[in-house]
Coordinates of C-alpha atoms in Angstrom, one line a residue:
X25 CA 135.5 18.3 -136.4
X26 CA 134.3 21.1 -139.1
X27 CA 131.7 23.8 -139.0
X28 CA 128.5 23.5 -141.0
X29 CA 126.9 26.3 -142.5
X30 CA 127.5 28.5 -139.5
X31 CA 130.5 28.2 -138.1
X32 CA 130.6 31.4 -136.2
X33 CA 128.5 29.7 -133.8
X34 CA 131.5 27.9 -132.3
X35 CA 133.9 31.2 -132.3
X36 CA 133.0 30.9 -128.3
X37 CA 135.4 27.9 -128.4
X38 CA 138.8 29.7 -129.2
X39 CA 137.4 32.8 -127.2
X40 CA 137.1 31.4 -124.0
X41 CA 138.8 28.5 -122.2
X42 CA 137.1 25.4 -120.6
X43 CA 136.5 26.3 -116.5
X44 CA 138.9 24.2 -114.6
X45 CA 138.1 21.6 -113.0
X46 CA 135.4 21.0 -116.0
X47 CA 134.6 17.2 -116.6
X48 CA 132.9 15.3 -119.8
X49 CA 129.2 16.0 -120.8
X50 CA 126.0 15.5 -122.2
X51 CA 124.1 16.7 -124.9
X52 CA 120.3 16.5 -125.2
X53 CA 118.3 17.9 -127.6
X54 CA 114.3 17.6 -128.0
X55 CA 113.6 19.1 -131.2
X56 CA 109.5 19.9 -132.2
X57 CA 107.7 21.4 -134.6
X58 CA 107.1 24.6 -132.4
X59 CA 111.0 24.9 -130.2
X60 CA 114.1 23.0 -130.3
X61 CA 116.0 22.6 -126.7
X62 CA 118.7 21.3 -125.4
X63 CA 120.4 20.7 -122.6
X64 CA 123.9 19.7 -121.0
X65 CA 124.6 17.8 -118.0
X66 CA 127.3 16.6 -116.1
X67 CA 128.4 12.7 -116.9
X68 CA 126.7 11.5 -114.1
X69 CA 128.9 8.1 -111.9
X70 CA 127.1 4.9 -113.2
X71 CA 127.5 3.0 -109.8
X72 CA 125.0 5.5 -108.2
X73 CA 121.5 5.9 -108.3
X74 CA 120.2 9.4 -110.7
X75 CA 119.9 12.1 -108.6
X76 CA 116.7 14.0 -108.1
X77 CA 116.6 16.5 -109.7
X78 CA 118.7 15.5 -112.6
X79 CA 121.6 18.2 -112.8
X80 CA 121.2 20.5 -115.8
X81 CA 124.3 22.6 -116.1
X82 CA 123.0 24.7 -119.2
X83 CA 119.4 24.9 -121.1
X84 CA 119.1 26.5 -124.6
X85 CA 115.9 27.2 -126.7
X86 CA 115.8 27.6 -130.2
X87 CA 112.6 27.2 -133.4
X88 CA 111.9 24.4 -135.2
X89 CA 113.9 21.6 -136.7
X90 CA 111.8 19.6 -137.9
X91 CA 113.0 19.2 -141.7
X92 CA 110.0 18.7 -142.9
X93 CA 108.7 22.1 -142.1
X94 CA 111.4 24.0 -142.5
X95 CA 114.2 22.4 -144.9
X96 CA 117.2 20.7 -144.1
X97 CA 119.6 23.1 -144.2
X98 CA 117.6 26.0 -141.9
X99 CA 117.1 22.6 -139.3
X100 CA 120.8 22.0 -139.4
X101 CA 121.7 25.5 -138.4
X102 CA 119.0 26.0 -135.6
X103 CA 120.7 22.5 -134.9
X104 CA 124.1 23.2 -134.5
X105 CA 123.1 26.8 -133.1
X106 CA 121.2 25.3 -130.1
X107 CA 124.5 23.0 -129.1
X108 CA 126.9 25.5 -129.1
X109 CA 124.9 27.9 -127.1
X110 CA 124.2 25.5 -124.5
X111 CA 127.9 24.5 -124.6
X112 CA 129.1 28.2 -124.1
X113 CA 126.8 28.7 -121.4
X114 CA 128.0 25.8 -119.5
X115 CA 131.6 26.6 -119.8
X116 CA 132.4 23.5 -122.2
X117 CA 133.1 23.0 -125.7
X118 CA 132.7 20.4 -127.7
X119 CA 136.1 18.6 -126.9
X120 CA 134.3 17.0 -123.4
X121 CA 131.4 16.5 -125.0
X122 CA 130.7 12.7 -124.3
X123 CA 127.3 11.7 -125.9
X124 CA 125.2 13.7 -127.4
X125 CA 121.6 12.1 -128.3
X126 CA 119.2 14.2 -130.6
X127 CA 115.6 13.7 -130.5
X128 CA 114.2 15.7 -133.5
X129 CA 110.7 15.4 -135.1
X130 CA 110.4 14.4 -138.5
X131 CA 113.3 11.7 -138.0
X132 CA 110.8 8.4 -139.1
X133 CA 113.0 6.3 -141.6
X134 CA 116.6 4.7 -141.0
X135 CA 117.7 7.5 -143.8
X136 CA 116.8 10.2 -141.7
X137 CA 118.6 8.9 -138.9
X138 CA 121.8 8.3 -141.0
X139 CA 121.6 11.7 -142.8
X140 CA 122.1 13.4 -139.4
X141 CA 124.6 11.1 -137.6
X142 CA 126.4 11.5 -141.3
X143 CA 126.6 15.4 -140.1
X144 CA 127.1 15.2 -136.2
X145 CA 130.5 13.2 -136.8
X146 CA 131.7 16.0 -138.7
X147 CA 130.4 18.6 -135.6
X148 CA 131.8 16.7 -132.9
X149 CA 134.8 14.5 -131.6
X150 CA 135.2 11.0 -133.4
X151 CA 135.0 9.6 -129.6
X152 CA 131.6 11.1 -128.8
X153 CA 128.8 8.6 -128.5
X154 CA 126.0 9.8 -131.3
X155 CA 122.1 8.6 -131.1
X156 CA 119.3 10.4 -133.0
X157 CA 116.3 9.6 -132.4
X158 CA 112.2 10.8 -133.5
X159 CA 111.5 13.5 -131.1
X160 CA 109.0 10.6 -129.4
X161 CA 112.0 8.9 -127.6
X162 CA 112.9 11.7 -125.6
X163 CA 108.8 12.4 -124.6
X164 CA 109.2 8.7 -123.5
X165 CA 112.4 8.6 -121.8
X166 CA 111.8 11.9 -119.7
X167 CA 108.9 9.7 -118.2
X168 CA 110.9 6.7 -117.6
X169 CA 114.4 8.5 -116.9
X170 CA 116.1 7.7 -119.9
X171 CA 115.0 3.6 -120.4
X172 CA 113.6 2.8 -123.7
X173 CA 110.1 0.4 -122.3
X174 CA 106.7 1.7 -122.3
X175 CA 104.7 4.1 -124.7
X176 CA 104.5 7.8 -124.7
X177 CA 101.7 9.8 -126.2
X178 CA 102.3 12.9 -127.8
X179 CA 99.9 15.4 -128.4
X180 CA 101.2 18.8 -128.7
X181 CA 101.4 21.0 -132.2
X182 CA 101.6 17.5 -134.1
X183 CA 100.7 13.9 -132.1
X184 CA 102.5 10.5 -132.1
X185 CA 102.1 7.1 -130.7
X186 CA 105.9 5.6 -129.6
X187 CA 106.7 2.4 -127.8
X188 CA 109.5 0.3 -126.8
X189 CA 110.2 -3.3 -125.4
X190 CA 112.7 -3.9 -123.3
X191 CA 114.5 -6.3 -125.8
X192 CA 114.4 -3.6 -128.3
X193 CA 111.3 -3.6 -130.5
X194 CA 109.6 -0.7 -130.9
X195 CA 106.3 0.4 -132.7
X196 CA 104.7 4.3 -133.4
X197 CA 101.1 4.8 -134.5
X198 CA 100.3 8.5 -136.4
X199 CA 102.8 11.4 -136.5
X200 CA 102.9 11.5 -140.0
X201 CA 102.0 15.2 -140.3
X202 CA 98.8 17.5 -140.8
X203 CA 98.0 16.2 -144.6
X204 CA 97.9 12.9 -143.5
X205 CA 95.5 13.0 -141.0
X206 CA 97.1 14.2 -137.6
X207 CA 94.0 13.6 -135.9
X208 CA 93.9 14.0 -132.1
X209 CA 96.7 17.1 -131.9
X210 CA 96.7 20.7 -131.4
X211 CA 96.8 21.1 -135.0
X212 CA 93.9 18.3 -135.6
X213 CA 91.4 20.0 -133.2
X214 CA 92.0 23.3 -134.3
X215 CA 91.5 22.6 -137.9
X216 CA 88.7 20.6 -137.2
X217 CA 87.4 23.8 -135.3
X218 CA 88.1 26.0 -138.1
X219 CA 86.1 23.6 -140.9
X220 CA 82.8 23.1 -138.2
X221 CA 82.6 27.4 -138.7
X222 CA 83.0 27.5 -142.4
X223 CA 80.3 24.6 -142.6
X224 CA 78.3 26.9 -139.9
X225 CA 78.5 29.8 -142.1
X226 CA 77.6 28.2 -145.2
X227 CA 74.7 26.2 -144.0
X228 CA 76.4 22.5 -144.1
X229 CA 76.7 22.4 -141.0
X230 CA 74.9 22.8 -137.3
X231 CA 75.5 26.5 -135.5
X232 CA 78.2 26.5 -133.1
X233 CA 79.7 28.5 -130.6
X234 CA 83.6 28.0 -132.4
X235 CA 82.1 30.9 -134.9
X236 CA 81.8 34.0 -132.6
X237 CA 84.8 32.7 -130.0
X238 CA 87.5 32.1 -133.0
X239 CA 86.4 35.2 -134.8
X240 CA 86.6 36.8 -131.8
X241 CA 90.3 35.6 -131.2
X242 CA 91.5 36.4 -134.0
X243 CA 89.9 39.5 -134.4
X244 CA 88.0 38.8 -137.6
X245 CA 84.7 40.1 -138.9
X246 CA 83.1 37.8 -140.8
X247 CA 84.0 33.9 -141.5
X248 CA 85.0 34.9 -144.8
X249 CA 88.3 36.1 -143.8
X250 CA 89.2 33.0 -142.2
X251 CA 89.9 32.0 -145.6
X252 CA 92.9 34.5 -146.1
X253 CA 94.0 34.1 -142.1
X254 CA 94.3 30.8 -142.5
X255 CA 96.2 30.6 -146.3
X256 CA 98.2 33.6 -145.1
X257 CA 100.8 31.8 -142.9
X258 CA 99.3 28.2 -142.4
X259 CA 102.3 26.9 -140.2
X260 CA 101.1 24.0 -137.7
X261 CA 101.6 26.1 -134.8
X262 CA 100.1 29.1 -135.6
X263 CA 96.6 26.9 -135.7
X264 CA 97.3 24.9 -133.1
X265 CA 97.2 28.0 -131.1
X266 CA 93.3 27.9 -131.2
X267 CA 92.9 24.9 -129.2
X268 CA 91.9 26.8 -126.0
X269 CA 89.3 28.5 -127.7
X270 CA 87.9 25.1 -128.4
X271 CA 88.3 23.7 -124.8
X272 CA 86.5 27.0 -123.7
X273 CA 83.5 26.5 -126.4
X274 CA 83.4 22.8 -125.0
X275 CA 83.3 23.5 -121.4
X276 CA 80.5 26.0 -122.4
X277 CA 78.7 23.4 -123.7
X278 CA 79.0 23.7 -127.6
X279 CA 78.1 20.5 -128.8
X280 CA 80.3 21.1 -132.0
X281 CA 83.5 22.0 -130.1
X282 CA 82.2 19.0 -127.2
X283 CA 82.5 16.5 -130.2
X284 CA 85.8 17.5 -131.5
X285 CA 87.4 16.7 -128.2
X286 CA 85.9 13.5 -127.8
X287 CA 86.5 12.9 -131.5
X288 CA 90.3 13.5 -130.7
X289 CA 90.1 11.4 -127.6
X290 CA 89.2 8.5 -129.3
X291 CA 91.9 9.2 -132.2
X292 CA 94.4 9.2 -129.4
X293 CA 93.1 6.2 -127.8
X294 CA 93.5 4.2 -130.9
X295 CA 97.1 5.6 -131.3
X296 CA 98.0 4.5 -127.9
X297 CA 96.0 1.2 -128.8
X298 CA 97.7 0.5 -132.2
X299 CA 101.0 0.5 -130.8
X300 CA 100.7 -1.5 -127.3
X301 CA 98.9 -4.5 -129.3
X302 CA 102.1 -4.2 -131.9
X303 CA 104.7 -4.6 -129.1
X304 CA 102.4 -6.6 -127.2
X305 CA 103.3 -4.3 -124.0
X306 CA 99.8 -5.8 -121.9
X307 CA 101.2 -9.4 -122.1
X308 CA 99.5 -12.3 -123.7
X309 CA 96.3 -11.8 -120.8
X310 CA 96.2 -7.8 -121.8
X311 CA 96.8 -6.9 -118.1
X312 CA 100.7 -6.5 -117.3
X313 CA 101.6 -3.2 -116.3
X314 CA 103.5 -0.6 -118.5
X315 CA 104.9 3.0 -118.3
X316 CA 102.0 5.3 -120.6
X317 CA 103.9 8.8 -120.6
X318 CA 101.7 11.5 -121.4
X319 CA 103.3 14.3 -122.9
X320 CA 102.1 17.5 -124.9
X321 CA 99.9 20.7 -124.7
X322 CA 96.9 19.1 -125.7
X323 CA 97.2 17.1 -122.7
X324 CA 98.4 19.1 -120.1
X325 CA 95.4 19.3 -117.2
X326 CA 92.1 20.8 -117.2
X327 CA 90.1 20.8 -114.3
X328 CA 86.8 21.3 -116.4
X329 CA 87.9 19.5 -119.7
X330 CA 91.0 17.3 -119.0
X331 CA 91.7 15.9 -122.8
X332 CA 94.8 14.1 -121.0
X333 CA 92.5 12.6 -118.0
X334 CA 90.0 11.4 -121.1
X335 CA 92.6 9.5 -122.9
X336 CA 93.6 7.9 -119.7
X337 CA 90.4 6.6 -118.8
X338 CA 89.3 5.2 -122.6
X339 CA 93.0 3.2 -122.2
X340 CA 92.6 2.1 -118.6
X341 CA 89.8 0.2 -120.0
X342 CA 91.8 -1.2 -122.8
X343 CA 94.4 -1.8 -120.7
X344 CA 94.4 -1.8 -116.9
X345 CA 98.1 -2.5 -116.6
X346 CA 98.6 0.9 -118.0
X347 CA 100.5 3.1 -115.1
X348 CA 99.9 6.9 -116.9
X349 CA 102.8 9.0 -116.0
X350 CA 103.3 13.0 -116.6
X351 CA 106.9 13.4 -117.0
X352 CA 108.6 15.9 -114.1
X353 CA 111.7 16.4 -116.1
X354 CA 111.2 18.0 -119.5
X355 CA 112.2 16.0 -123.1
X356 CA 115.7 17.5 -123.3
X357 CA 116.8 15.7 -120.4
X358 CA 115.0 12.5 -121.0
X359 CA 117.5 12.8 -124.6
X360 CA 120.5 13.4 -122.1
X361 CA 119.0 10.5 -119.8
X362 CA 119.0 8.2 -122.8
X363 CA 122.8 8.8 -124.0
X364 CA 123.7 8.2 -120.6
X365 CA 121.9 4.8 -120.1
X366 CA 123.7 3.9 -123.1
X367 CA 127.3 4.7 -121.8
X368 CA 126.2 3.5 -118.9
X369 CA 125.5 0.2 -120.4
X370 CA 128.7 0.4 -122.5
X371 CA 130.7 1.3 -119.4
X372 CA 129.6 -2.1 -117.7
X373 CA 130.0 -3.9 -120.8
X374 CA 133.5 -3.0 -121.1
X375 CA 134.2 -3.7 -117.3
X376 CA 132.6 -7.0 -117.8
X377 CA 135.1 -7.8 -121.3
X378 CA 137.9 -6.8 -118.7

């Protein structure tokens, strides 16, 4: 094992002693565009069922690592930084750490996978189990407790489309970032939002509510200094912030802010769409059942304008085998769940050689 860029992190490691009676664990880190967190857990016996809840011995929260916002290196080091806190304040190090799965966004090509396993081998014992993943597998597996089958929707900041077949296939549909058309997430919606009041204000487009309400937010006089809010810091998040003013304009009844939703619910739709007719998840008749996580801001519930309960319904026709689940454990711990179904798996597999 060596230290990245900053080693102090692990300083905790010769400073304080592993609590007795300390057995192996788990590392699992979801990793967004807004927060990174992670999580360690016990290594849980394989001959028994998962307990409810899940045992979480230590959560940490960091920013963002996904590489593509904020460079490789600074993604690393929130990286590394995130581990070793949750480490220390579990009482472990990284000598019992078993498995460690990261689930990062911005991880969408075989290279980016291997650039960061390349780096966790030098971070952590030559016998510890290493997966990295997109940050989609863990929205997925903290639905389905840590098996890969089934798609999850994302729509949070950024949005992604993610599935998986139980033989190993898997699919994804969008995620590929504001500038390429993230239509459907927090970000989508809120740009969207933003464009419908400069069109307002310069007469291209229909008066909406969004003008005074955003304005208002933001505490801006005039739609002319949108211009400078917006190129001032124009970081995903900090726009995807807006999305409740939108909701609110919609449940108002703005018809501007009313078709942006709906715009984005069908963009979702076809995410969702795109990816079960890849995998072929509904079966050859388009009705067998599979797990739809929902996870993500944008669709958390609404009693007056439930984007989430939208999205559900437009699939349900698409697919009526479709069972919609909202995760109870958060992403971090479907990571952990998924490095643990794979030593689980290895575990049998070995017992099975011997």
């Amino acid at each position: 094992m060596k230290r990245y860029r900053n080693g102090e992190v692990w300083d905790f490691e010769n400073q304080m002693p592993v609590a007795a009676g300390a057995g192996d664990v788990i590392l699992g880190v979801d990793g967004g565009t807004t927060s990174t967190v992670c999580i360690c857990m016990p290594i849980l016996p394989f001959s028994d069922p998962l307990p409810d809840p899940v045992p979480v011995l230590a959560r940490a929260v960091a920013g963002c690592t996904n590489h593509n916002s904020v460079g490789e290196a600074a993604a690393r080091e929130t990286l590394e930084q995130v581990m070793a806190e949750a480490l220390a304040k579990s009482g472990s190090n990284r000598s019992a750490v078993r498995a460690v799965c990261l689930a990062v966004s911005g991880v969408n090509h075989p290279t980016d996978q291997q650039r960061i396993l390349d780096w966790l081998r030098d971070v952590f014992p030559s016998n510890a189990r290493l997966h990295v993943h997109n940050d989609a597998v863990a929205a997925l597996a903290c639905g389905t407790l840590g098996k890969l089958h089934g798609c999850v929707l994302i729509a949070g900041t950024g949005t992604i489309a993610y599935g998986f077949t139980e033989d190993g296939r898997e699919a994804r549909a969008a995620g590929a970032g504001p500038t390429l058309g993230d239509w459907g997430s927090g970000y989508g919606i809120a740009a969207q939002a933003l464009t419908a009041v400069v069109r307002a204000h310069d007469g291209r487009g229909p008066h909406t509510m969004l003008m005074s309400s955003i304005l208002g937010k933001l505490g801006l006089s005039s739609p002319d200094e949108l211009i400078g809010w917006t190129y001032a810091d124009p970081s995903w998040a900090r726009i995807a912030a807006l999305v409740p003013v939108v909701v609110y304009c919609a449940i108002a009844g703005d018809e501007v802010a009313n078709k942006i939703l709906f715009d984005s619910v069908e963009e979702l739709r076809l995410s969702v769409k795109a990816v079960v007719q890849r995998l072929g998840l509904c079966g050859p008749e388009g009705k067998d059942s599979f797990p739809l996580v929902m996870v993500g801001g944008v669709l958390d519930e609404n009693k007056r304008w439930d984007i989430g309960e939208e999205v559900i319904k437009c699939i349900s026709k698409d697919y009526p085998g479709a069972v919609p689940i909202r995760p109870k454990v958060e992403p971090a711990v479907g990571a952990a769940l998924v490095a643990w179904n794979f030593c689980m798996k290895e575990s049998l597999e070995n017992a099975f050689k011997s």
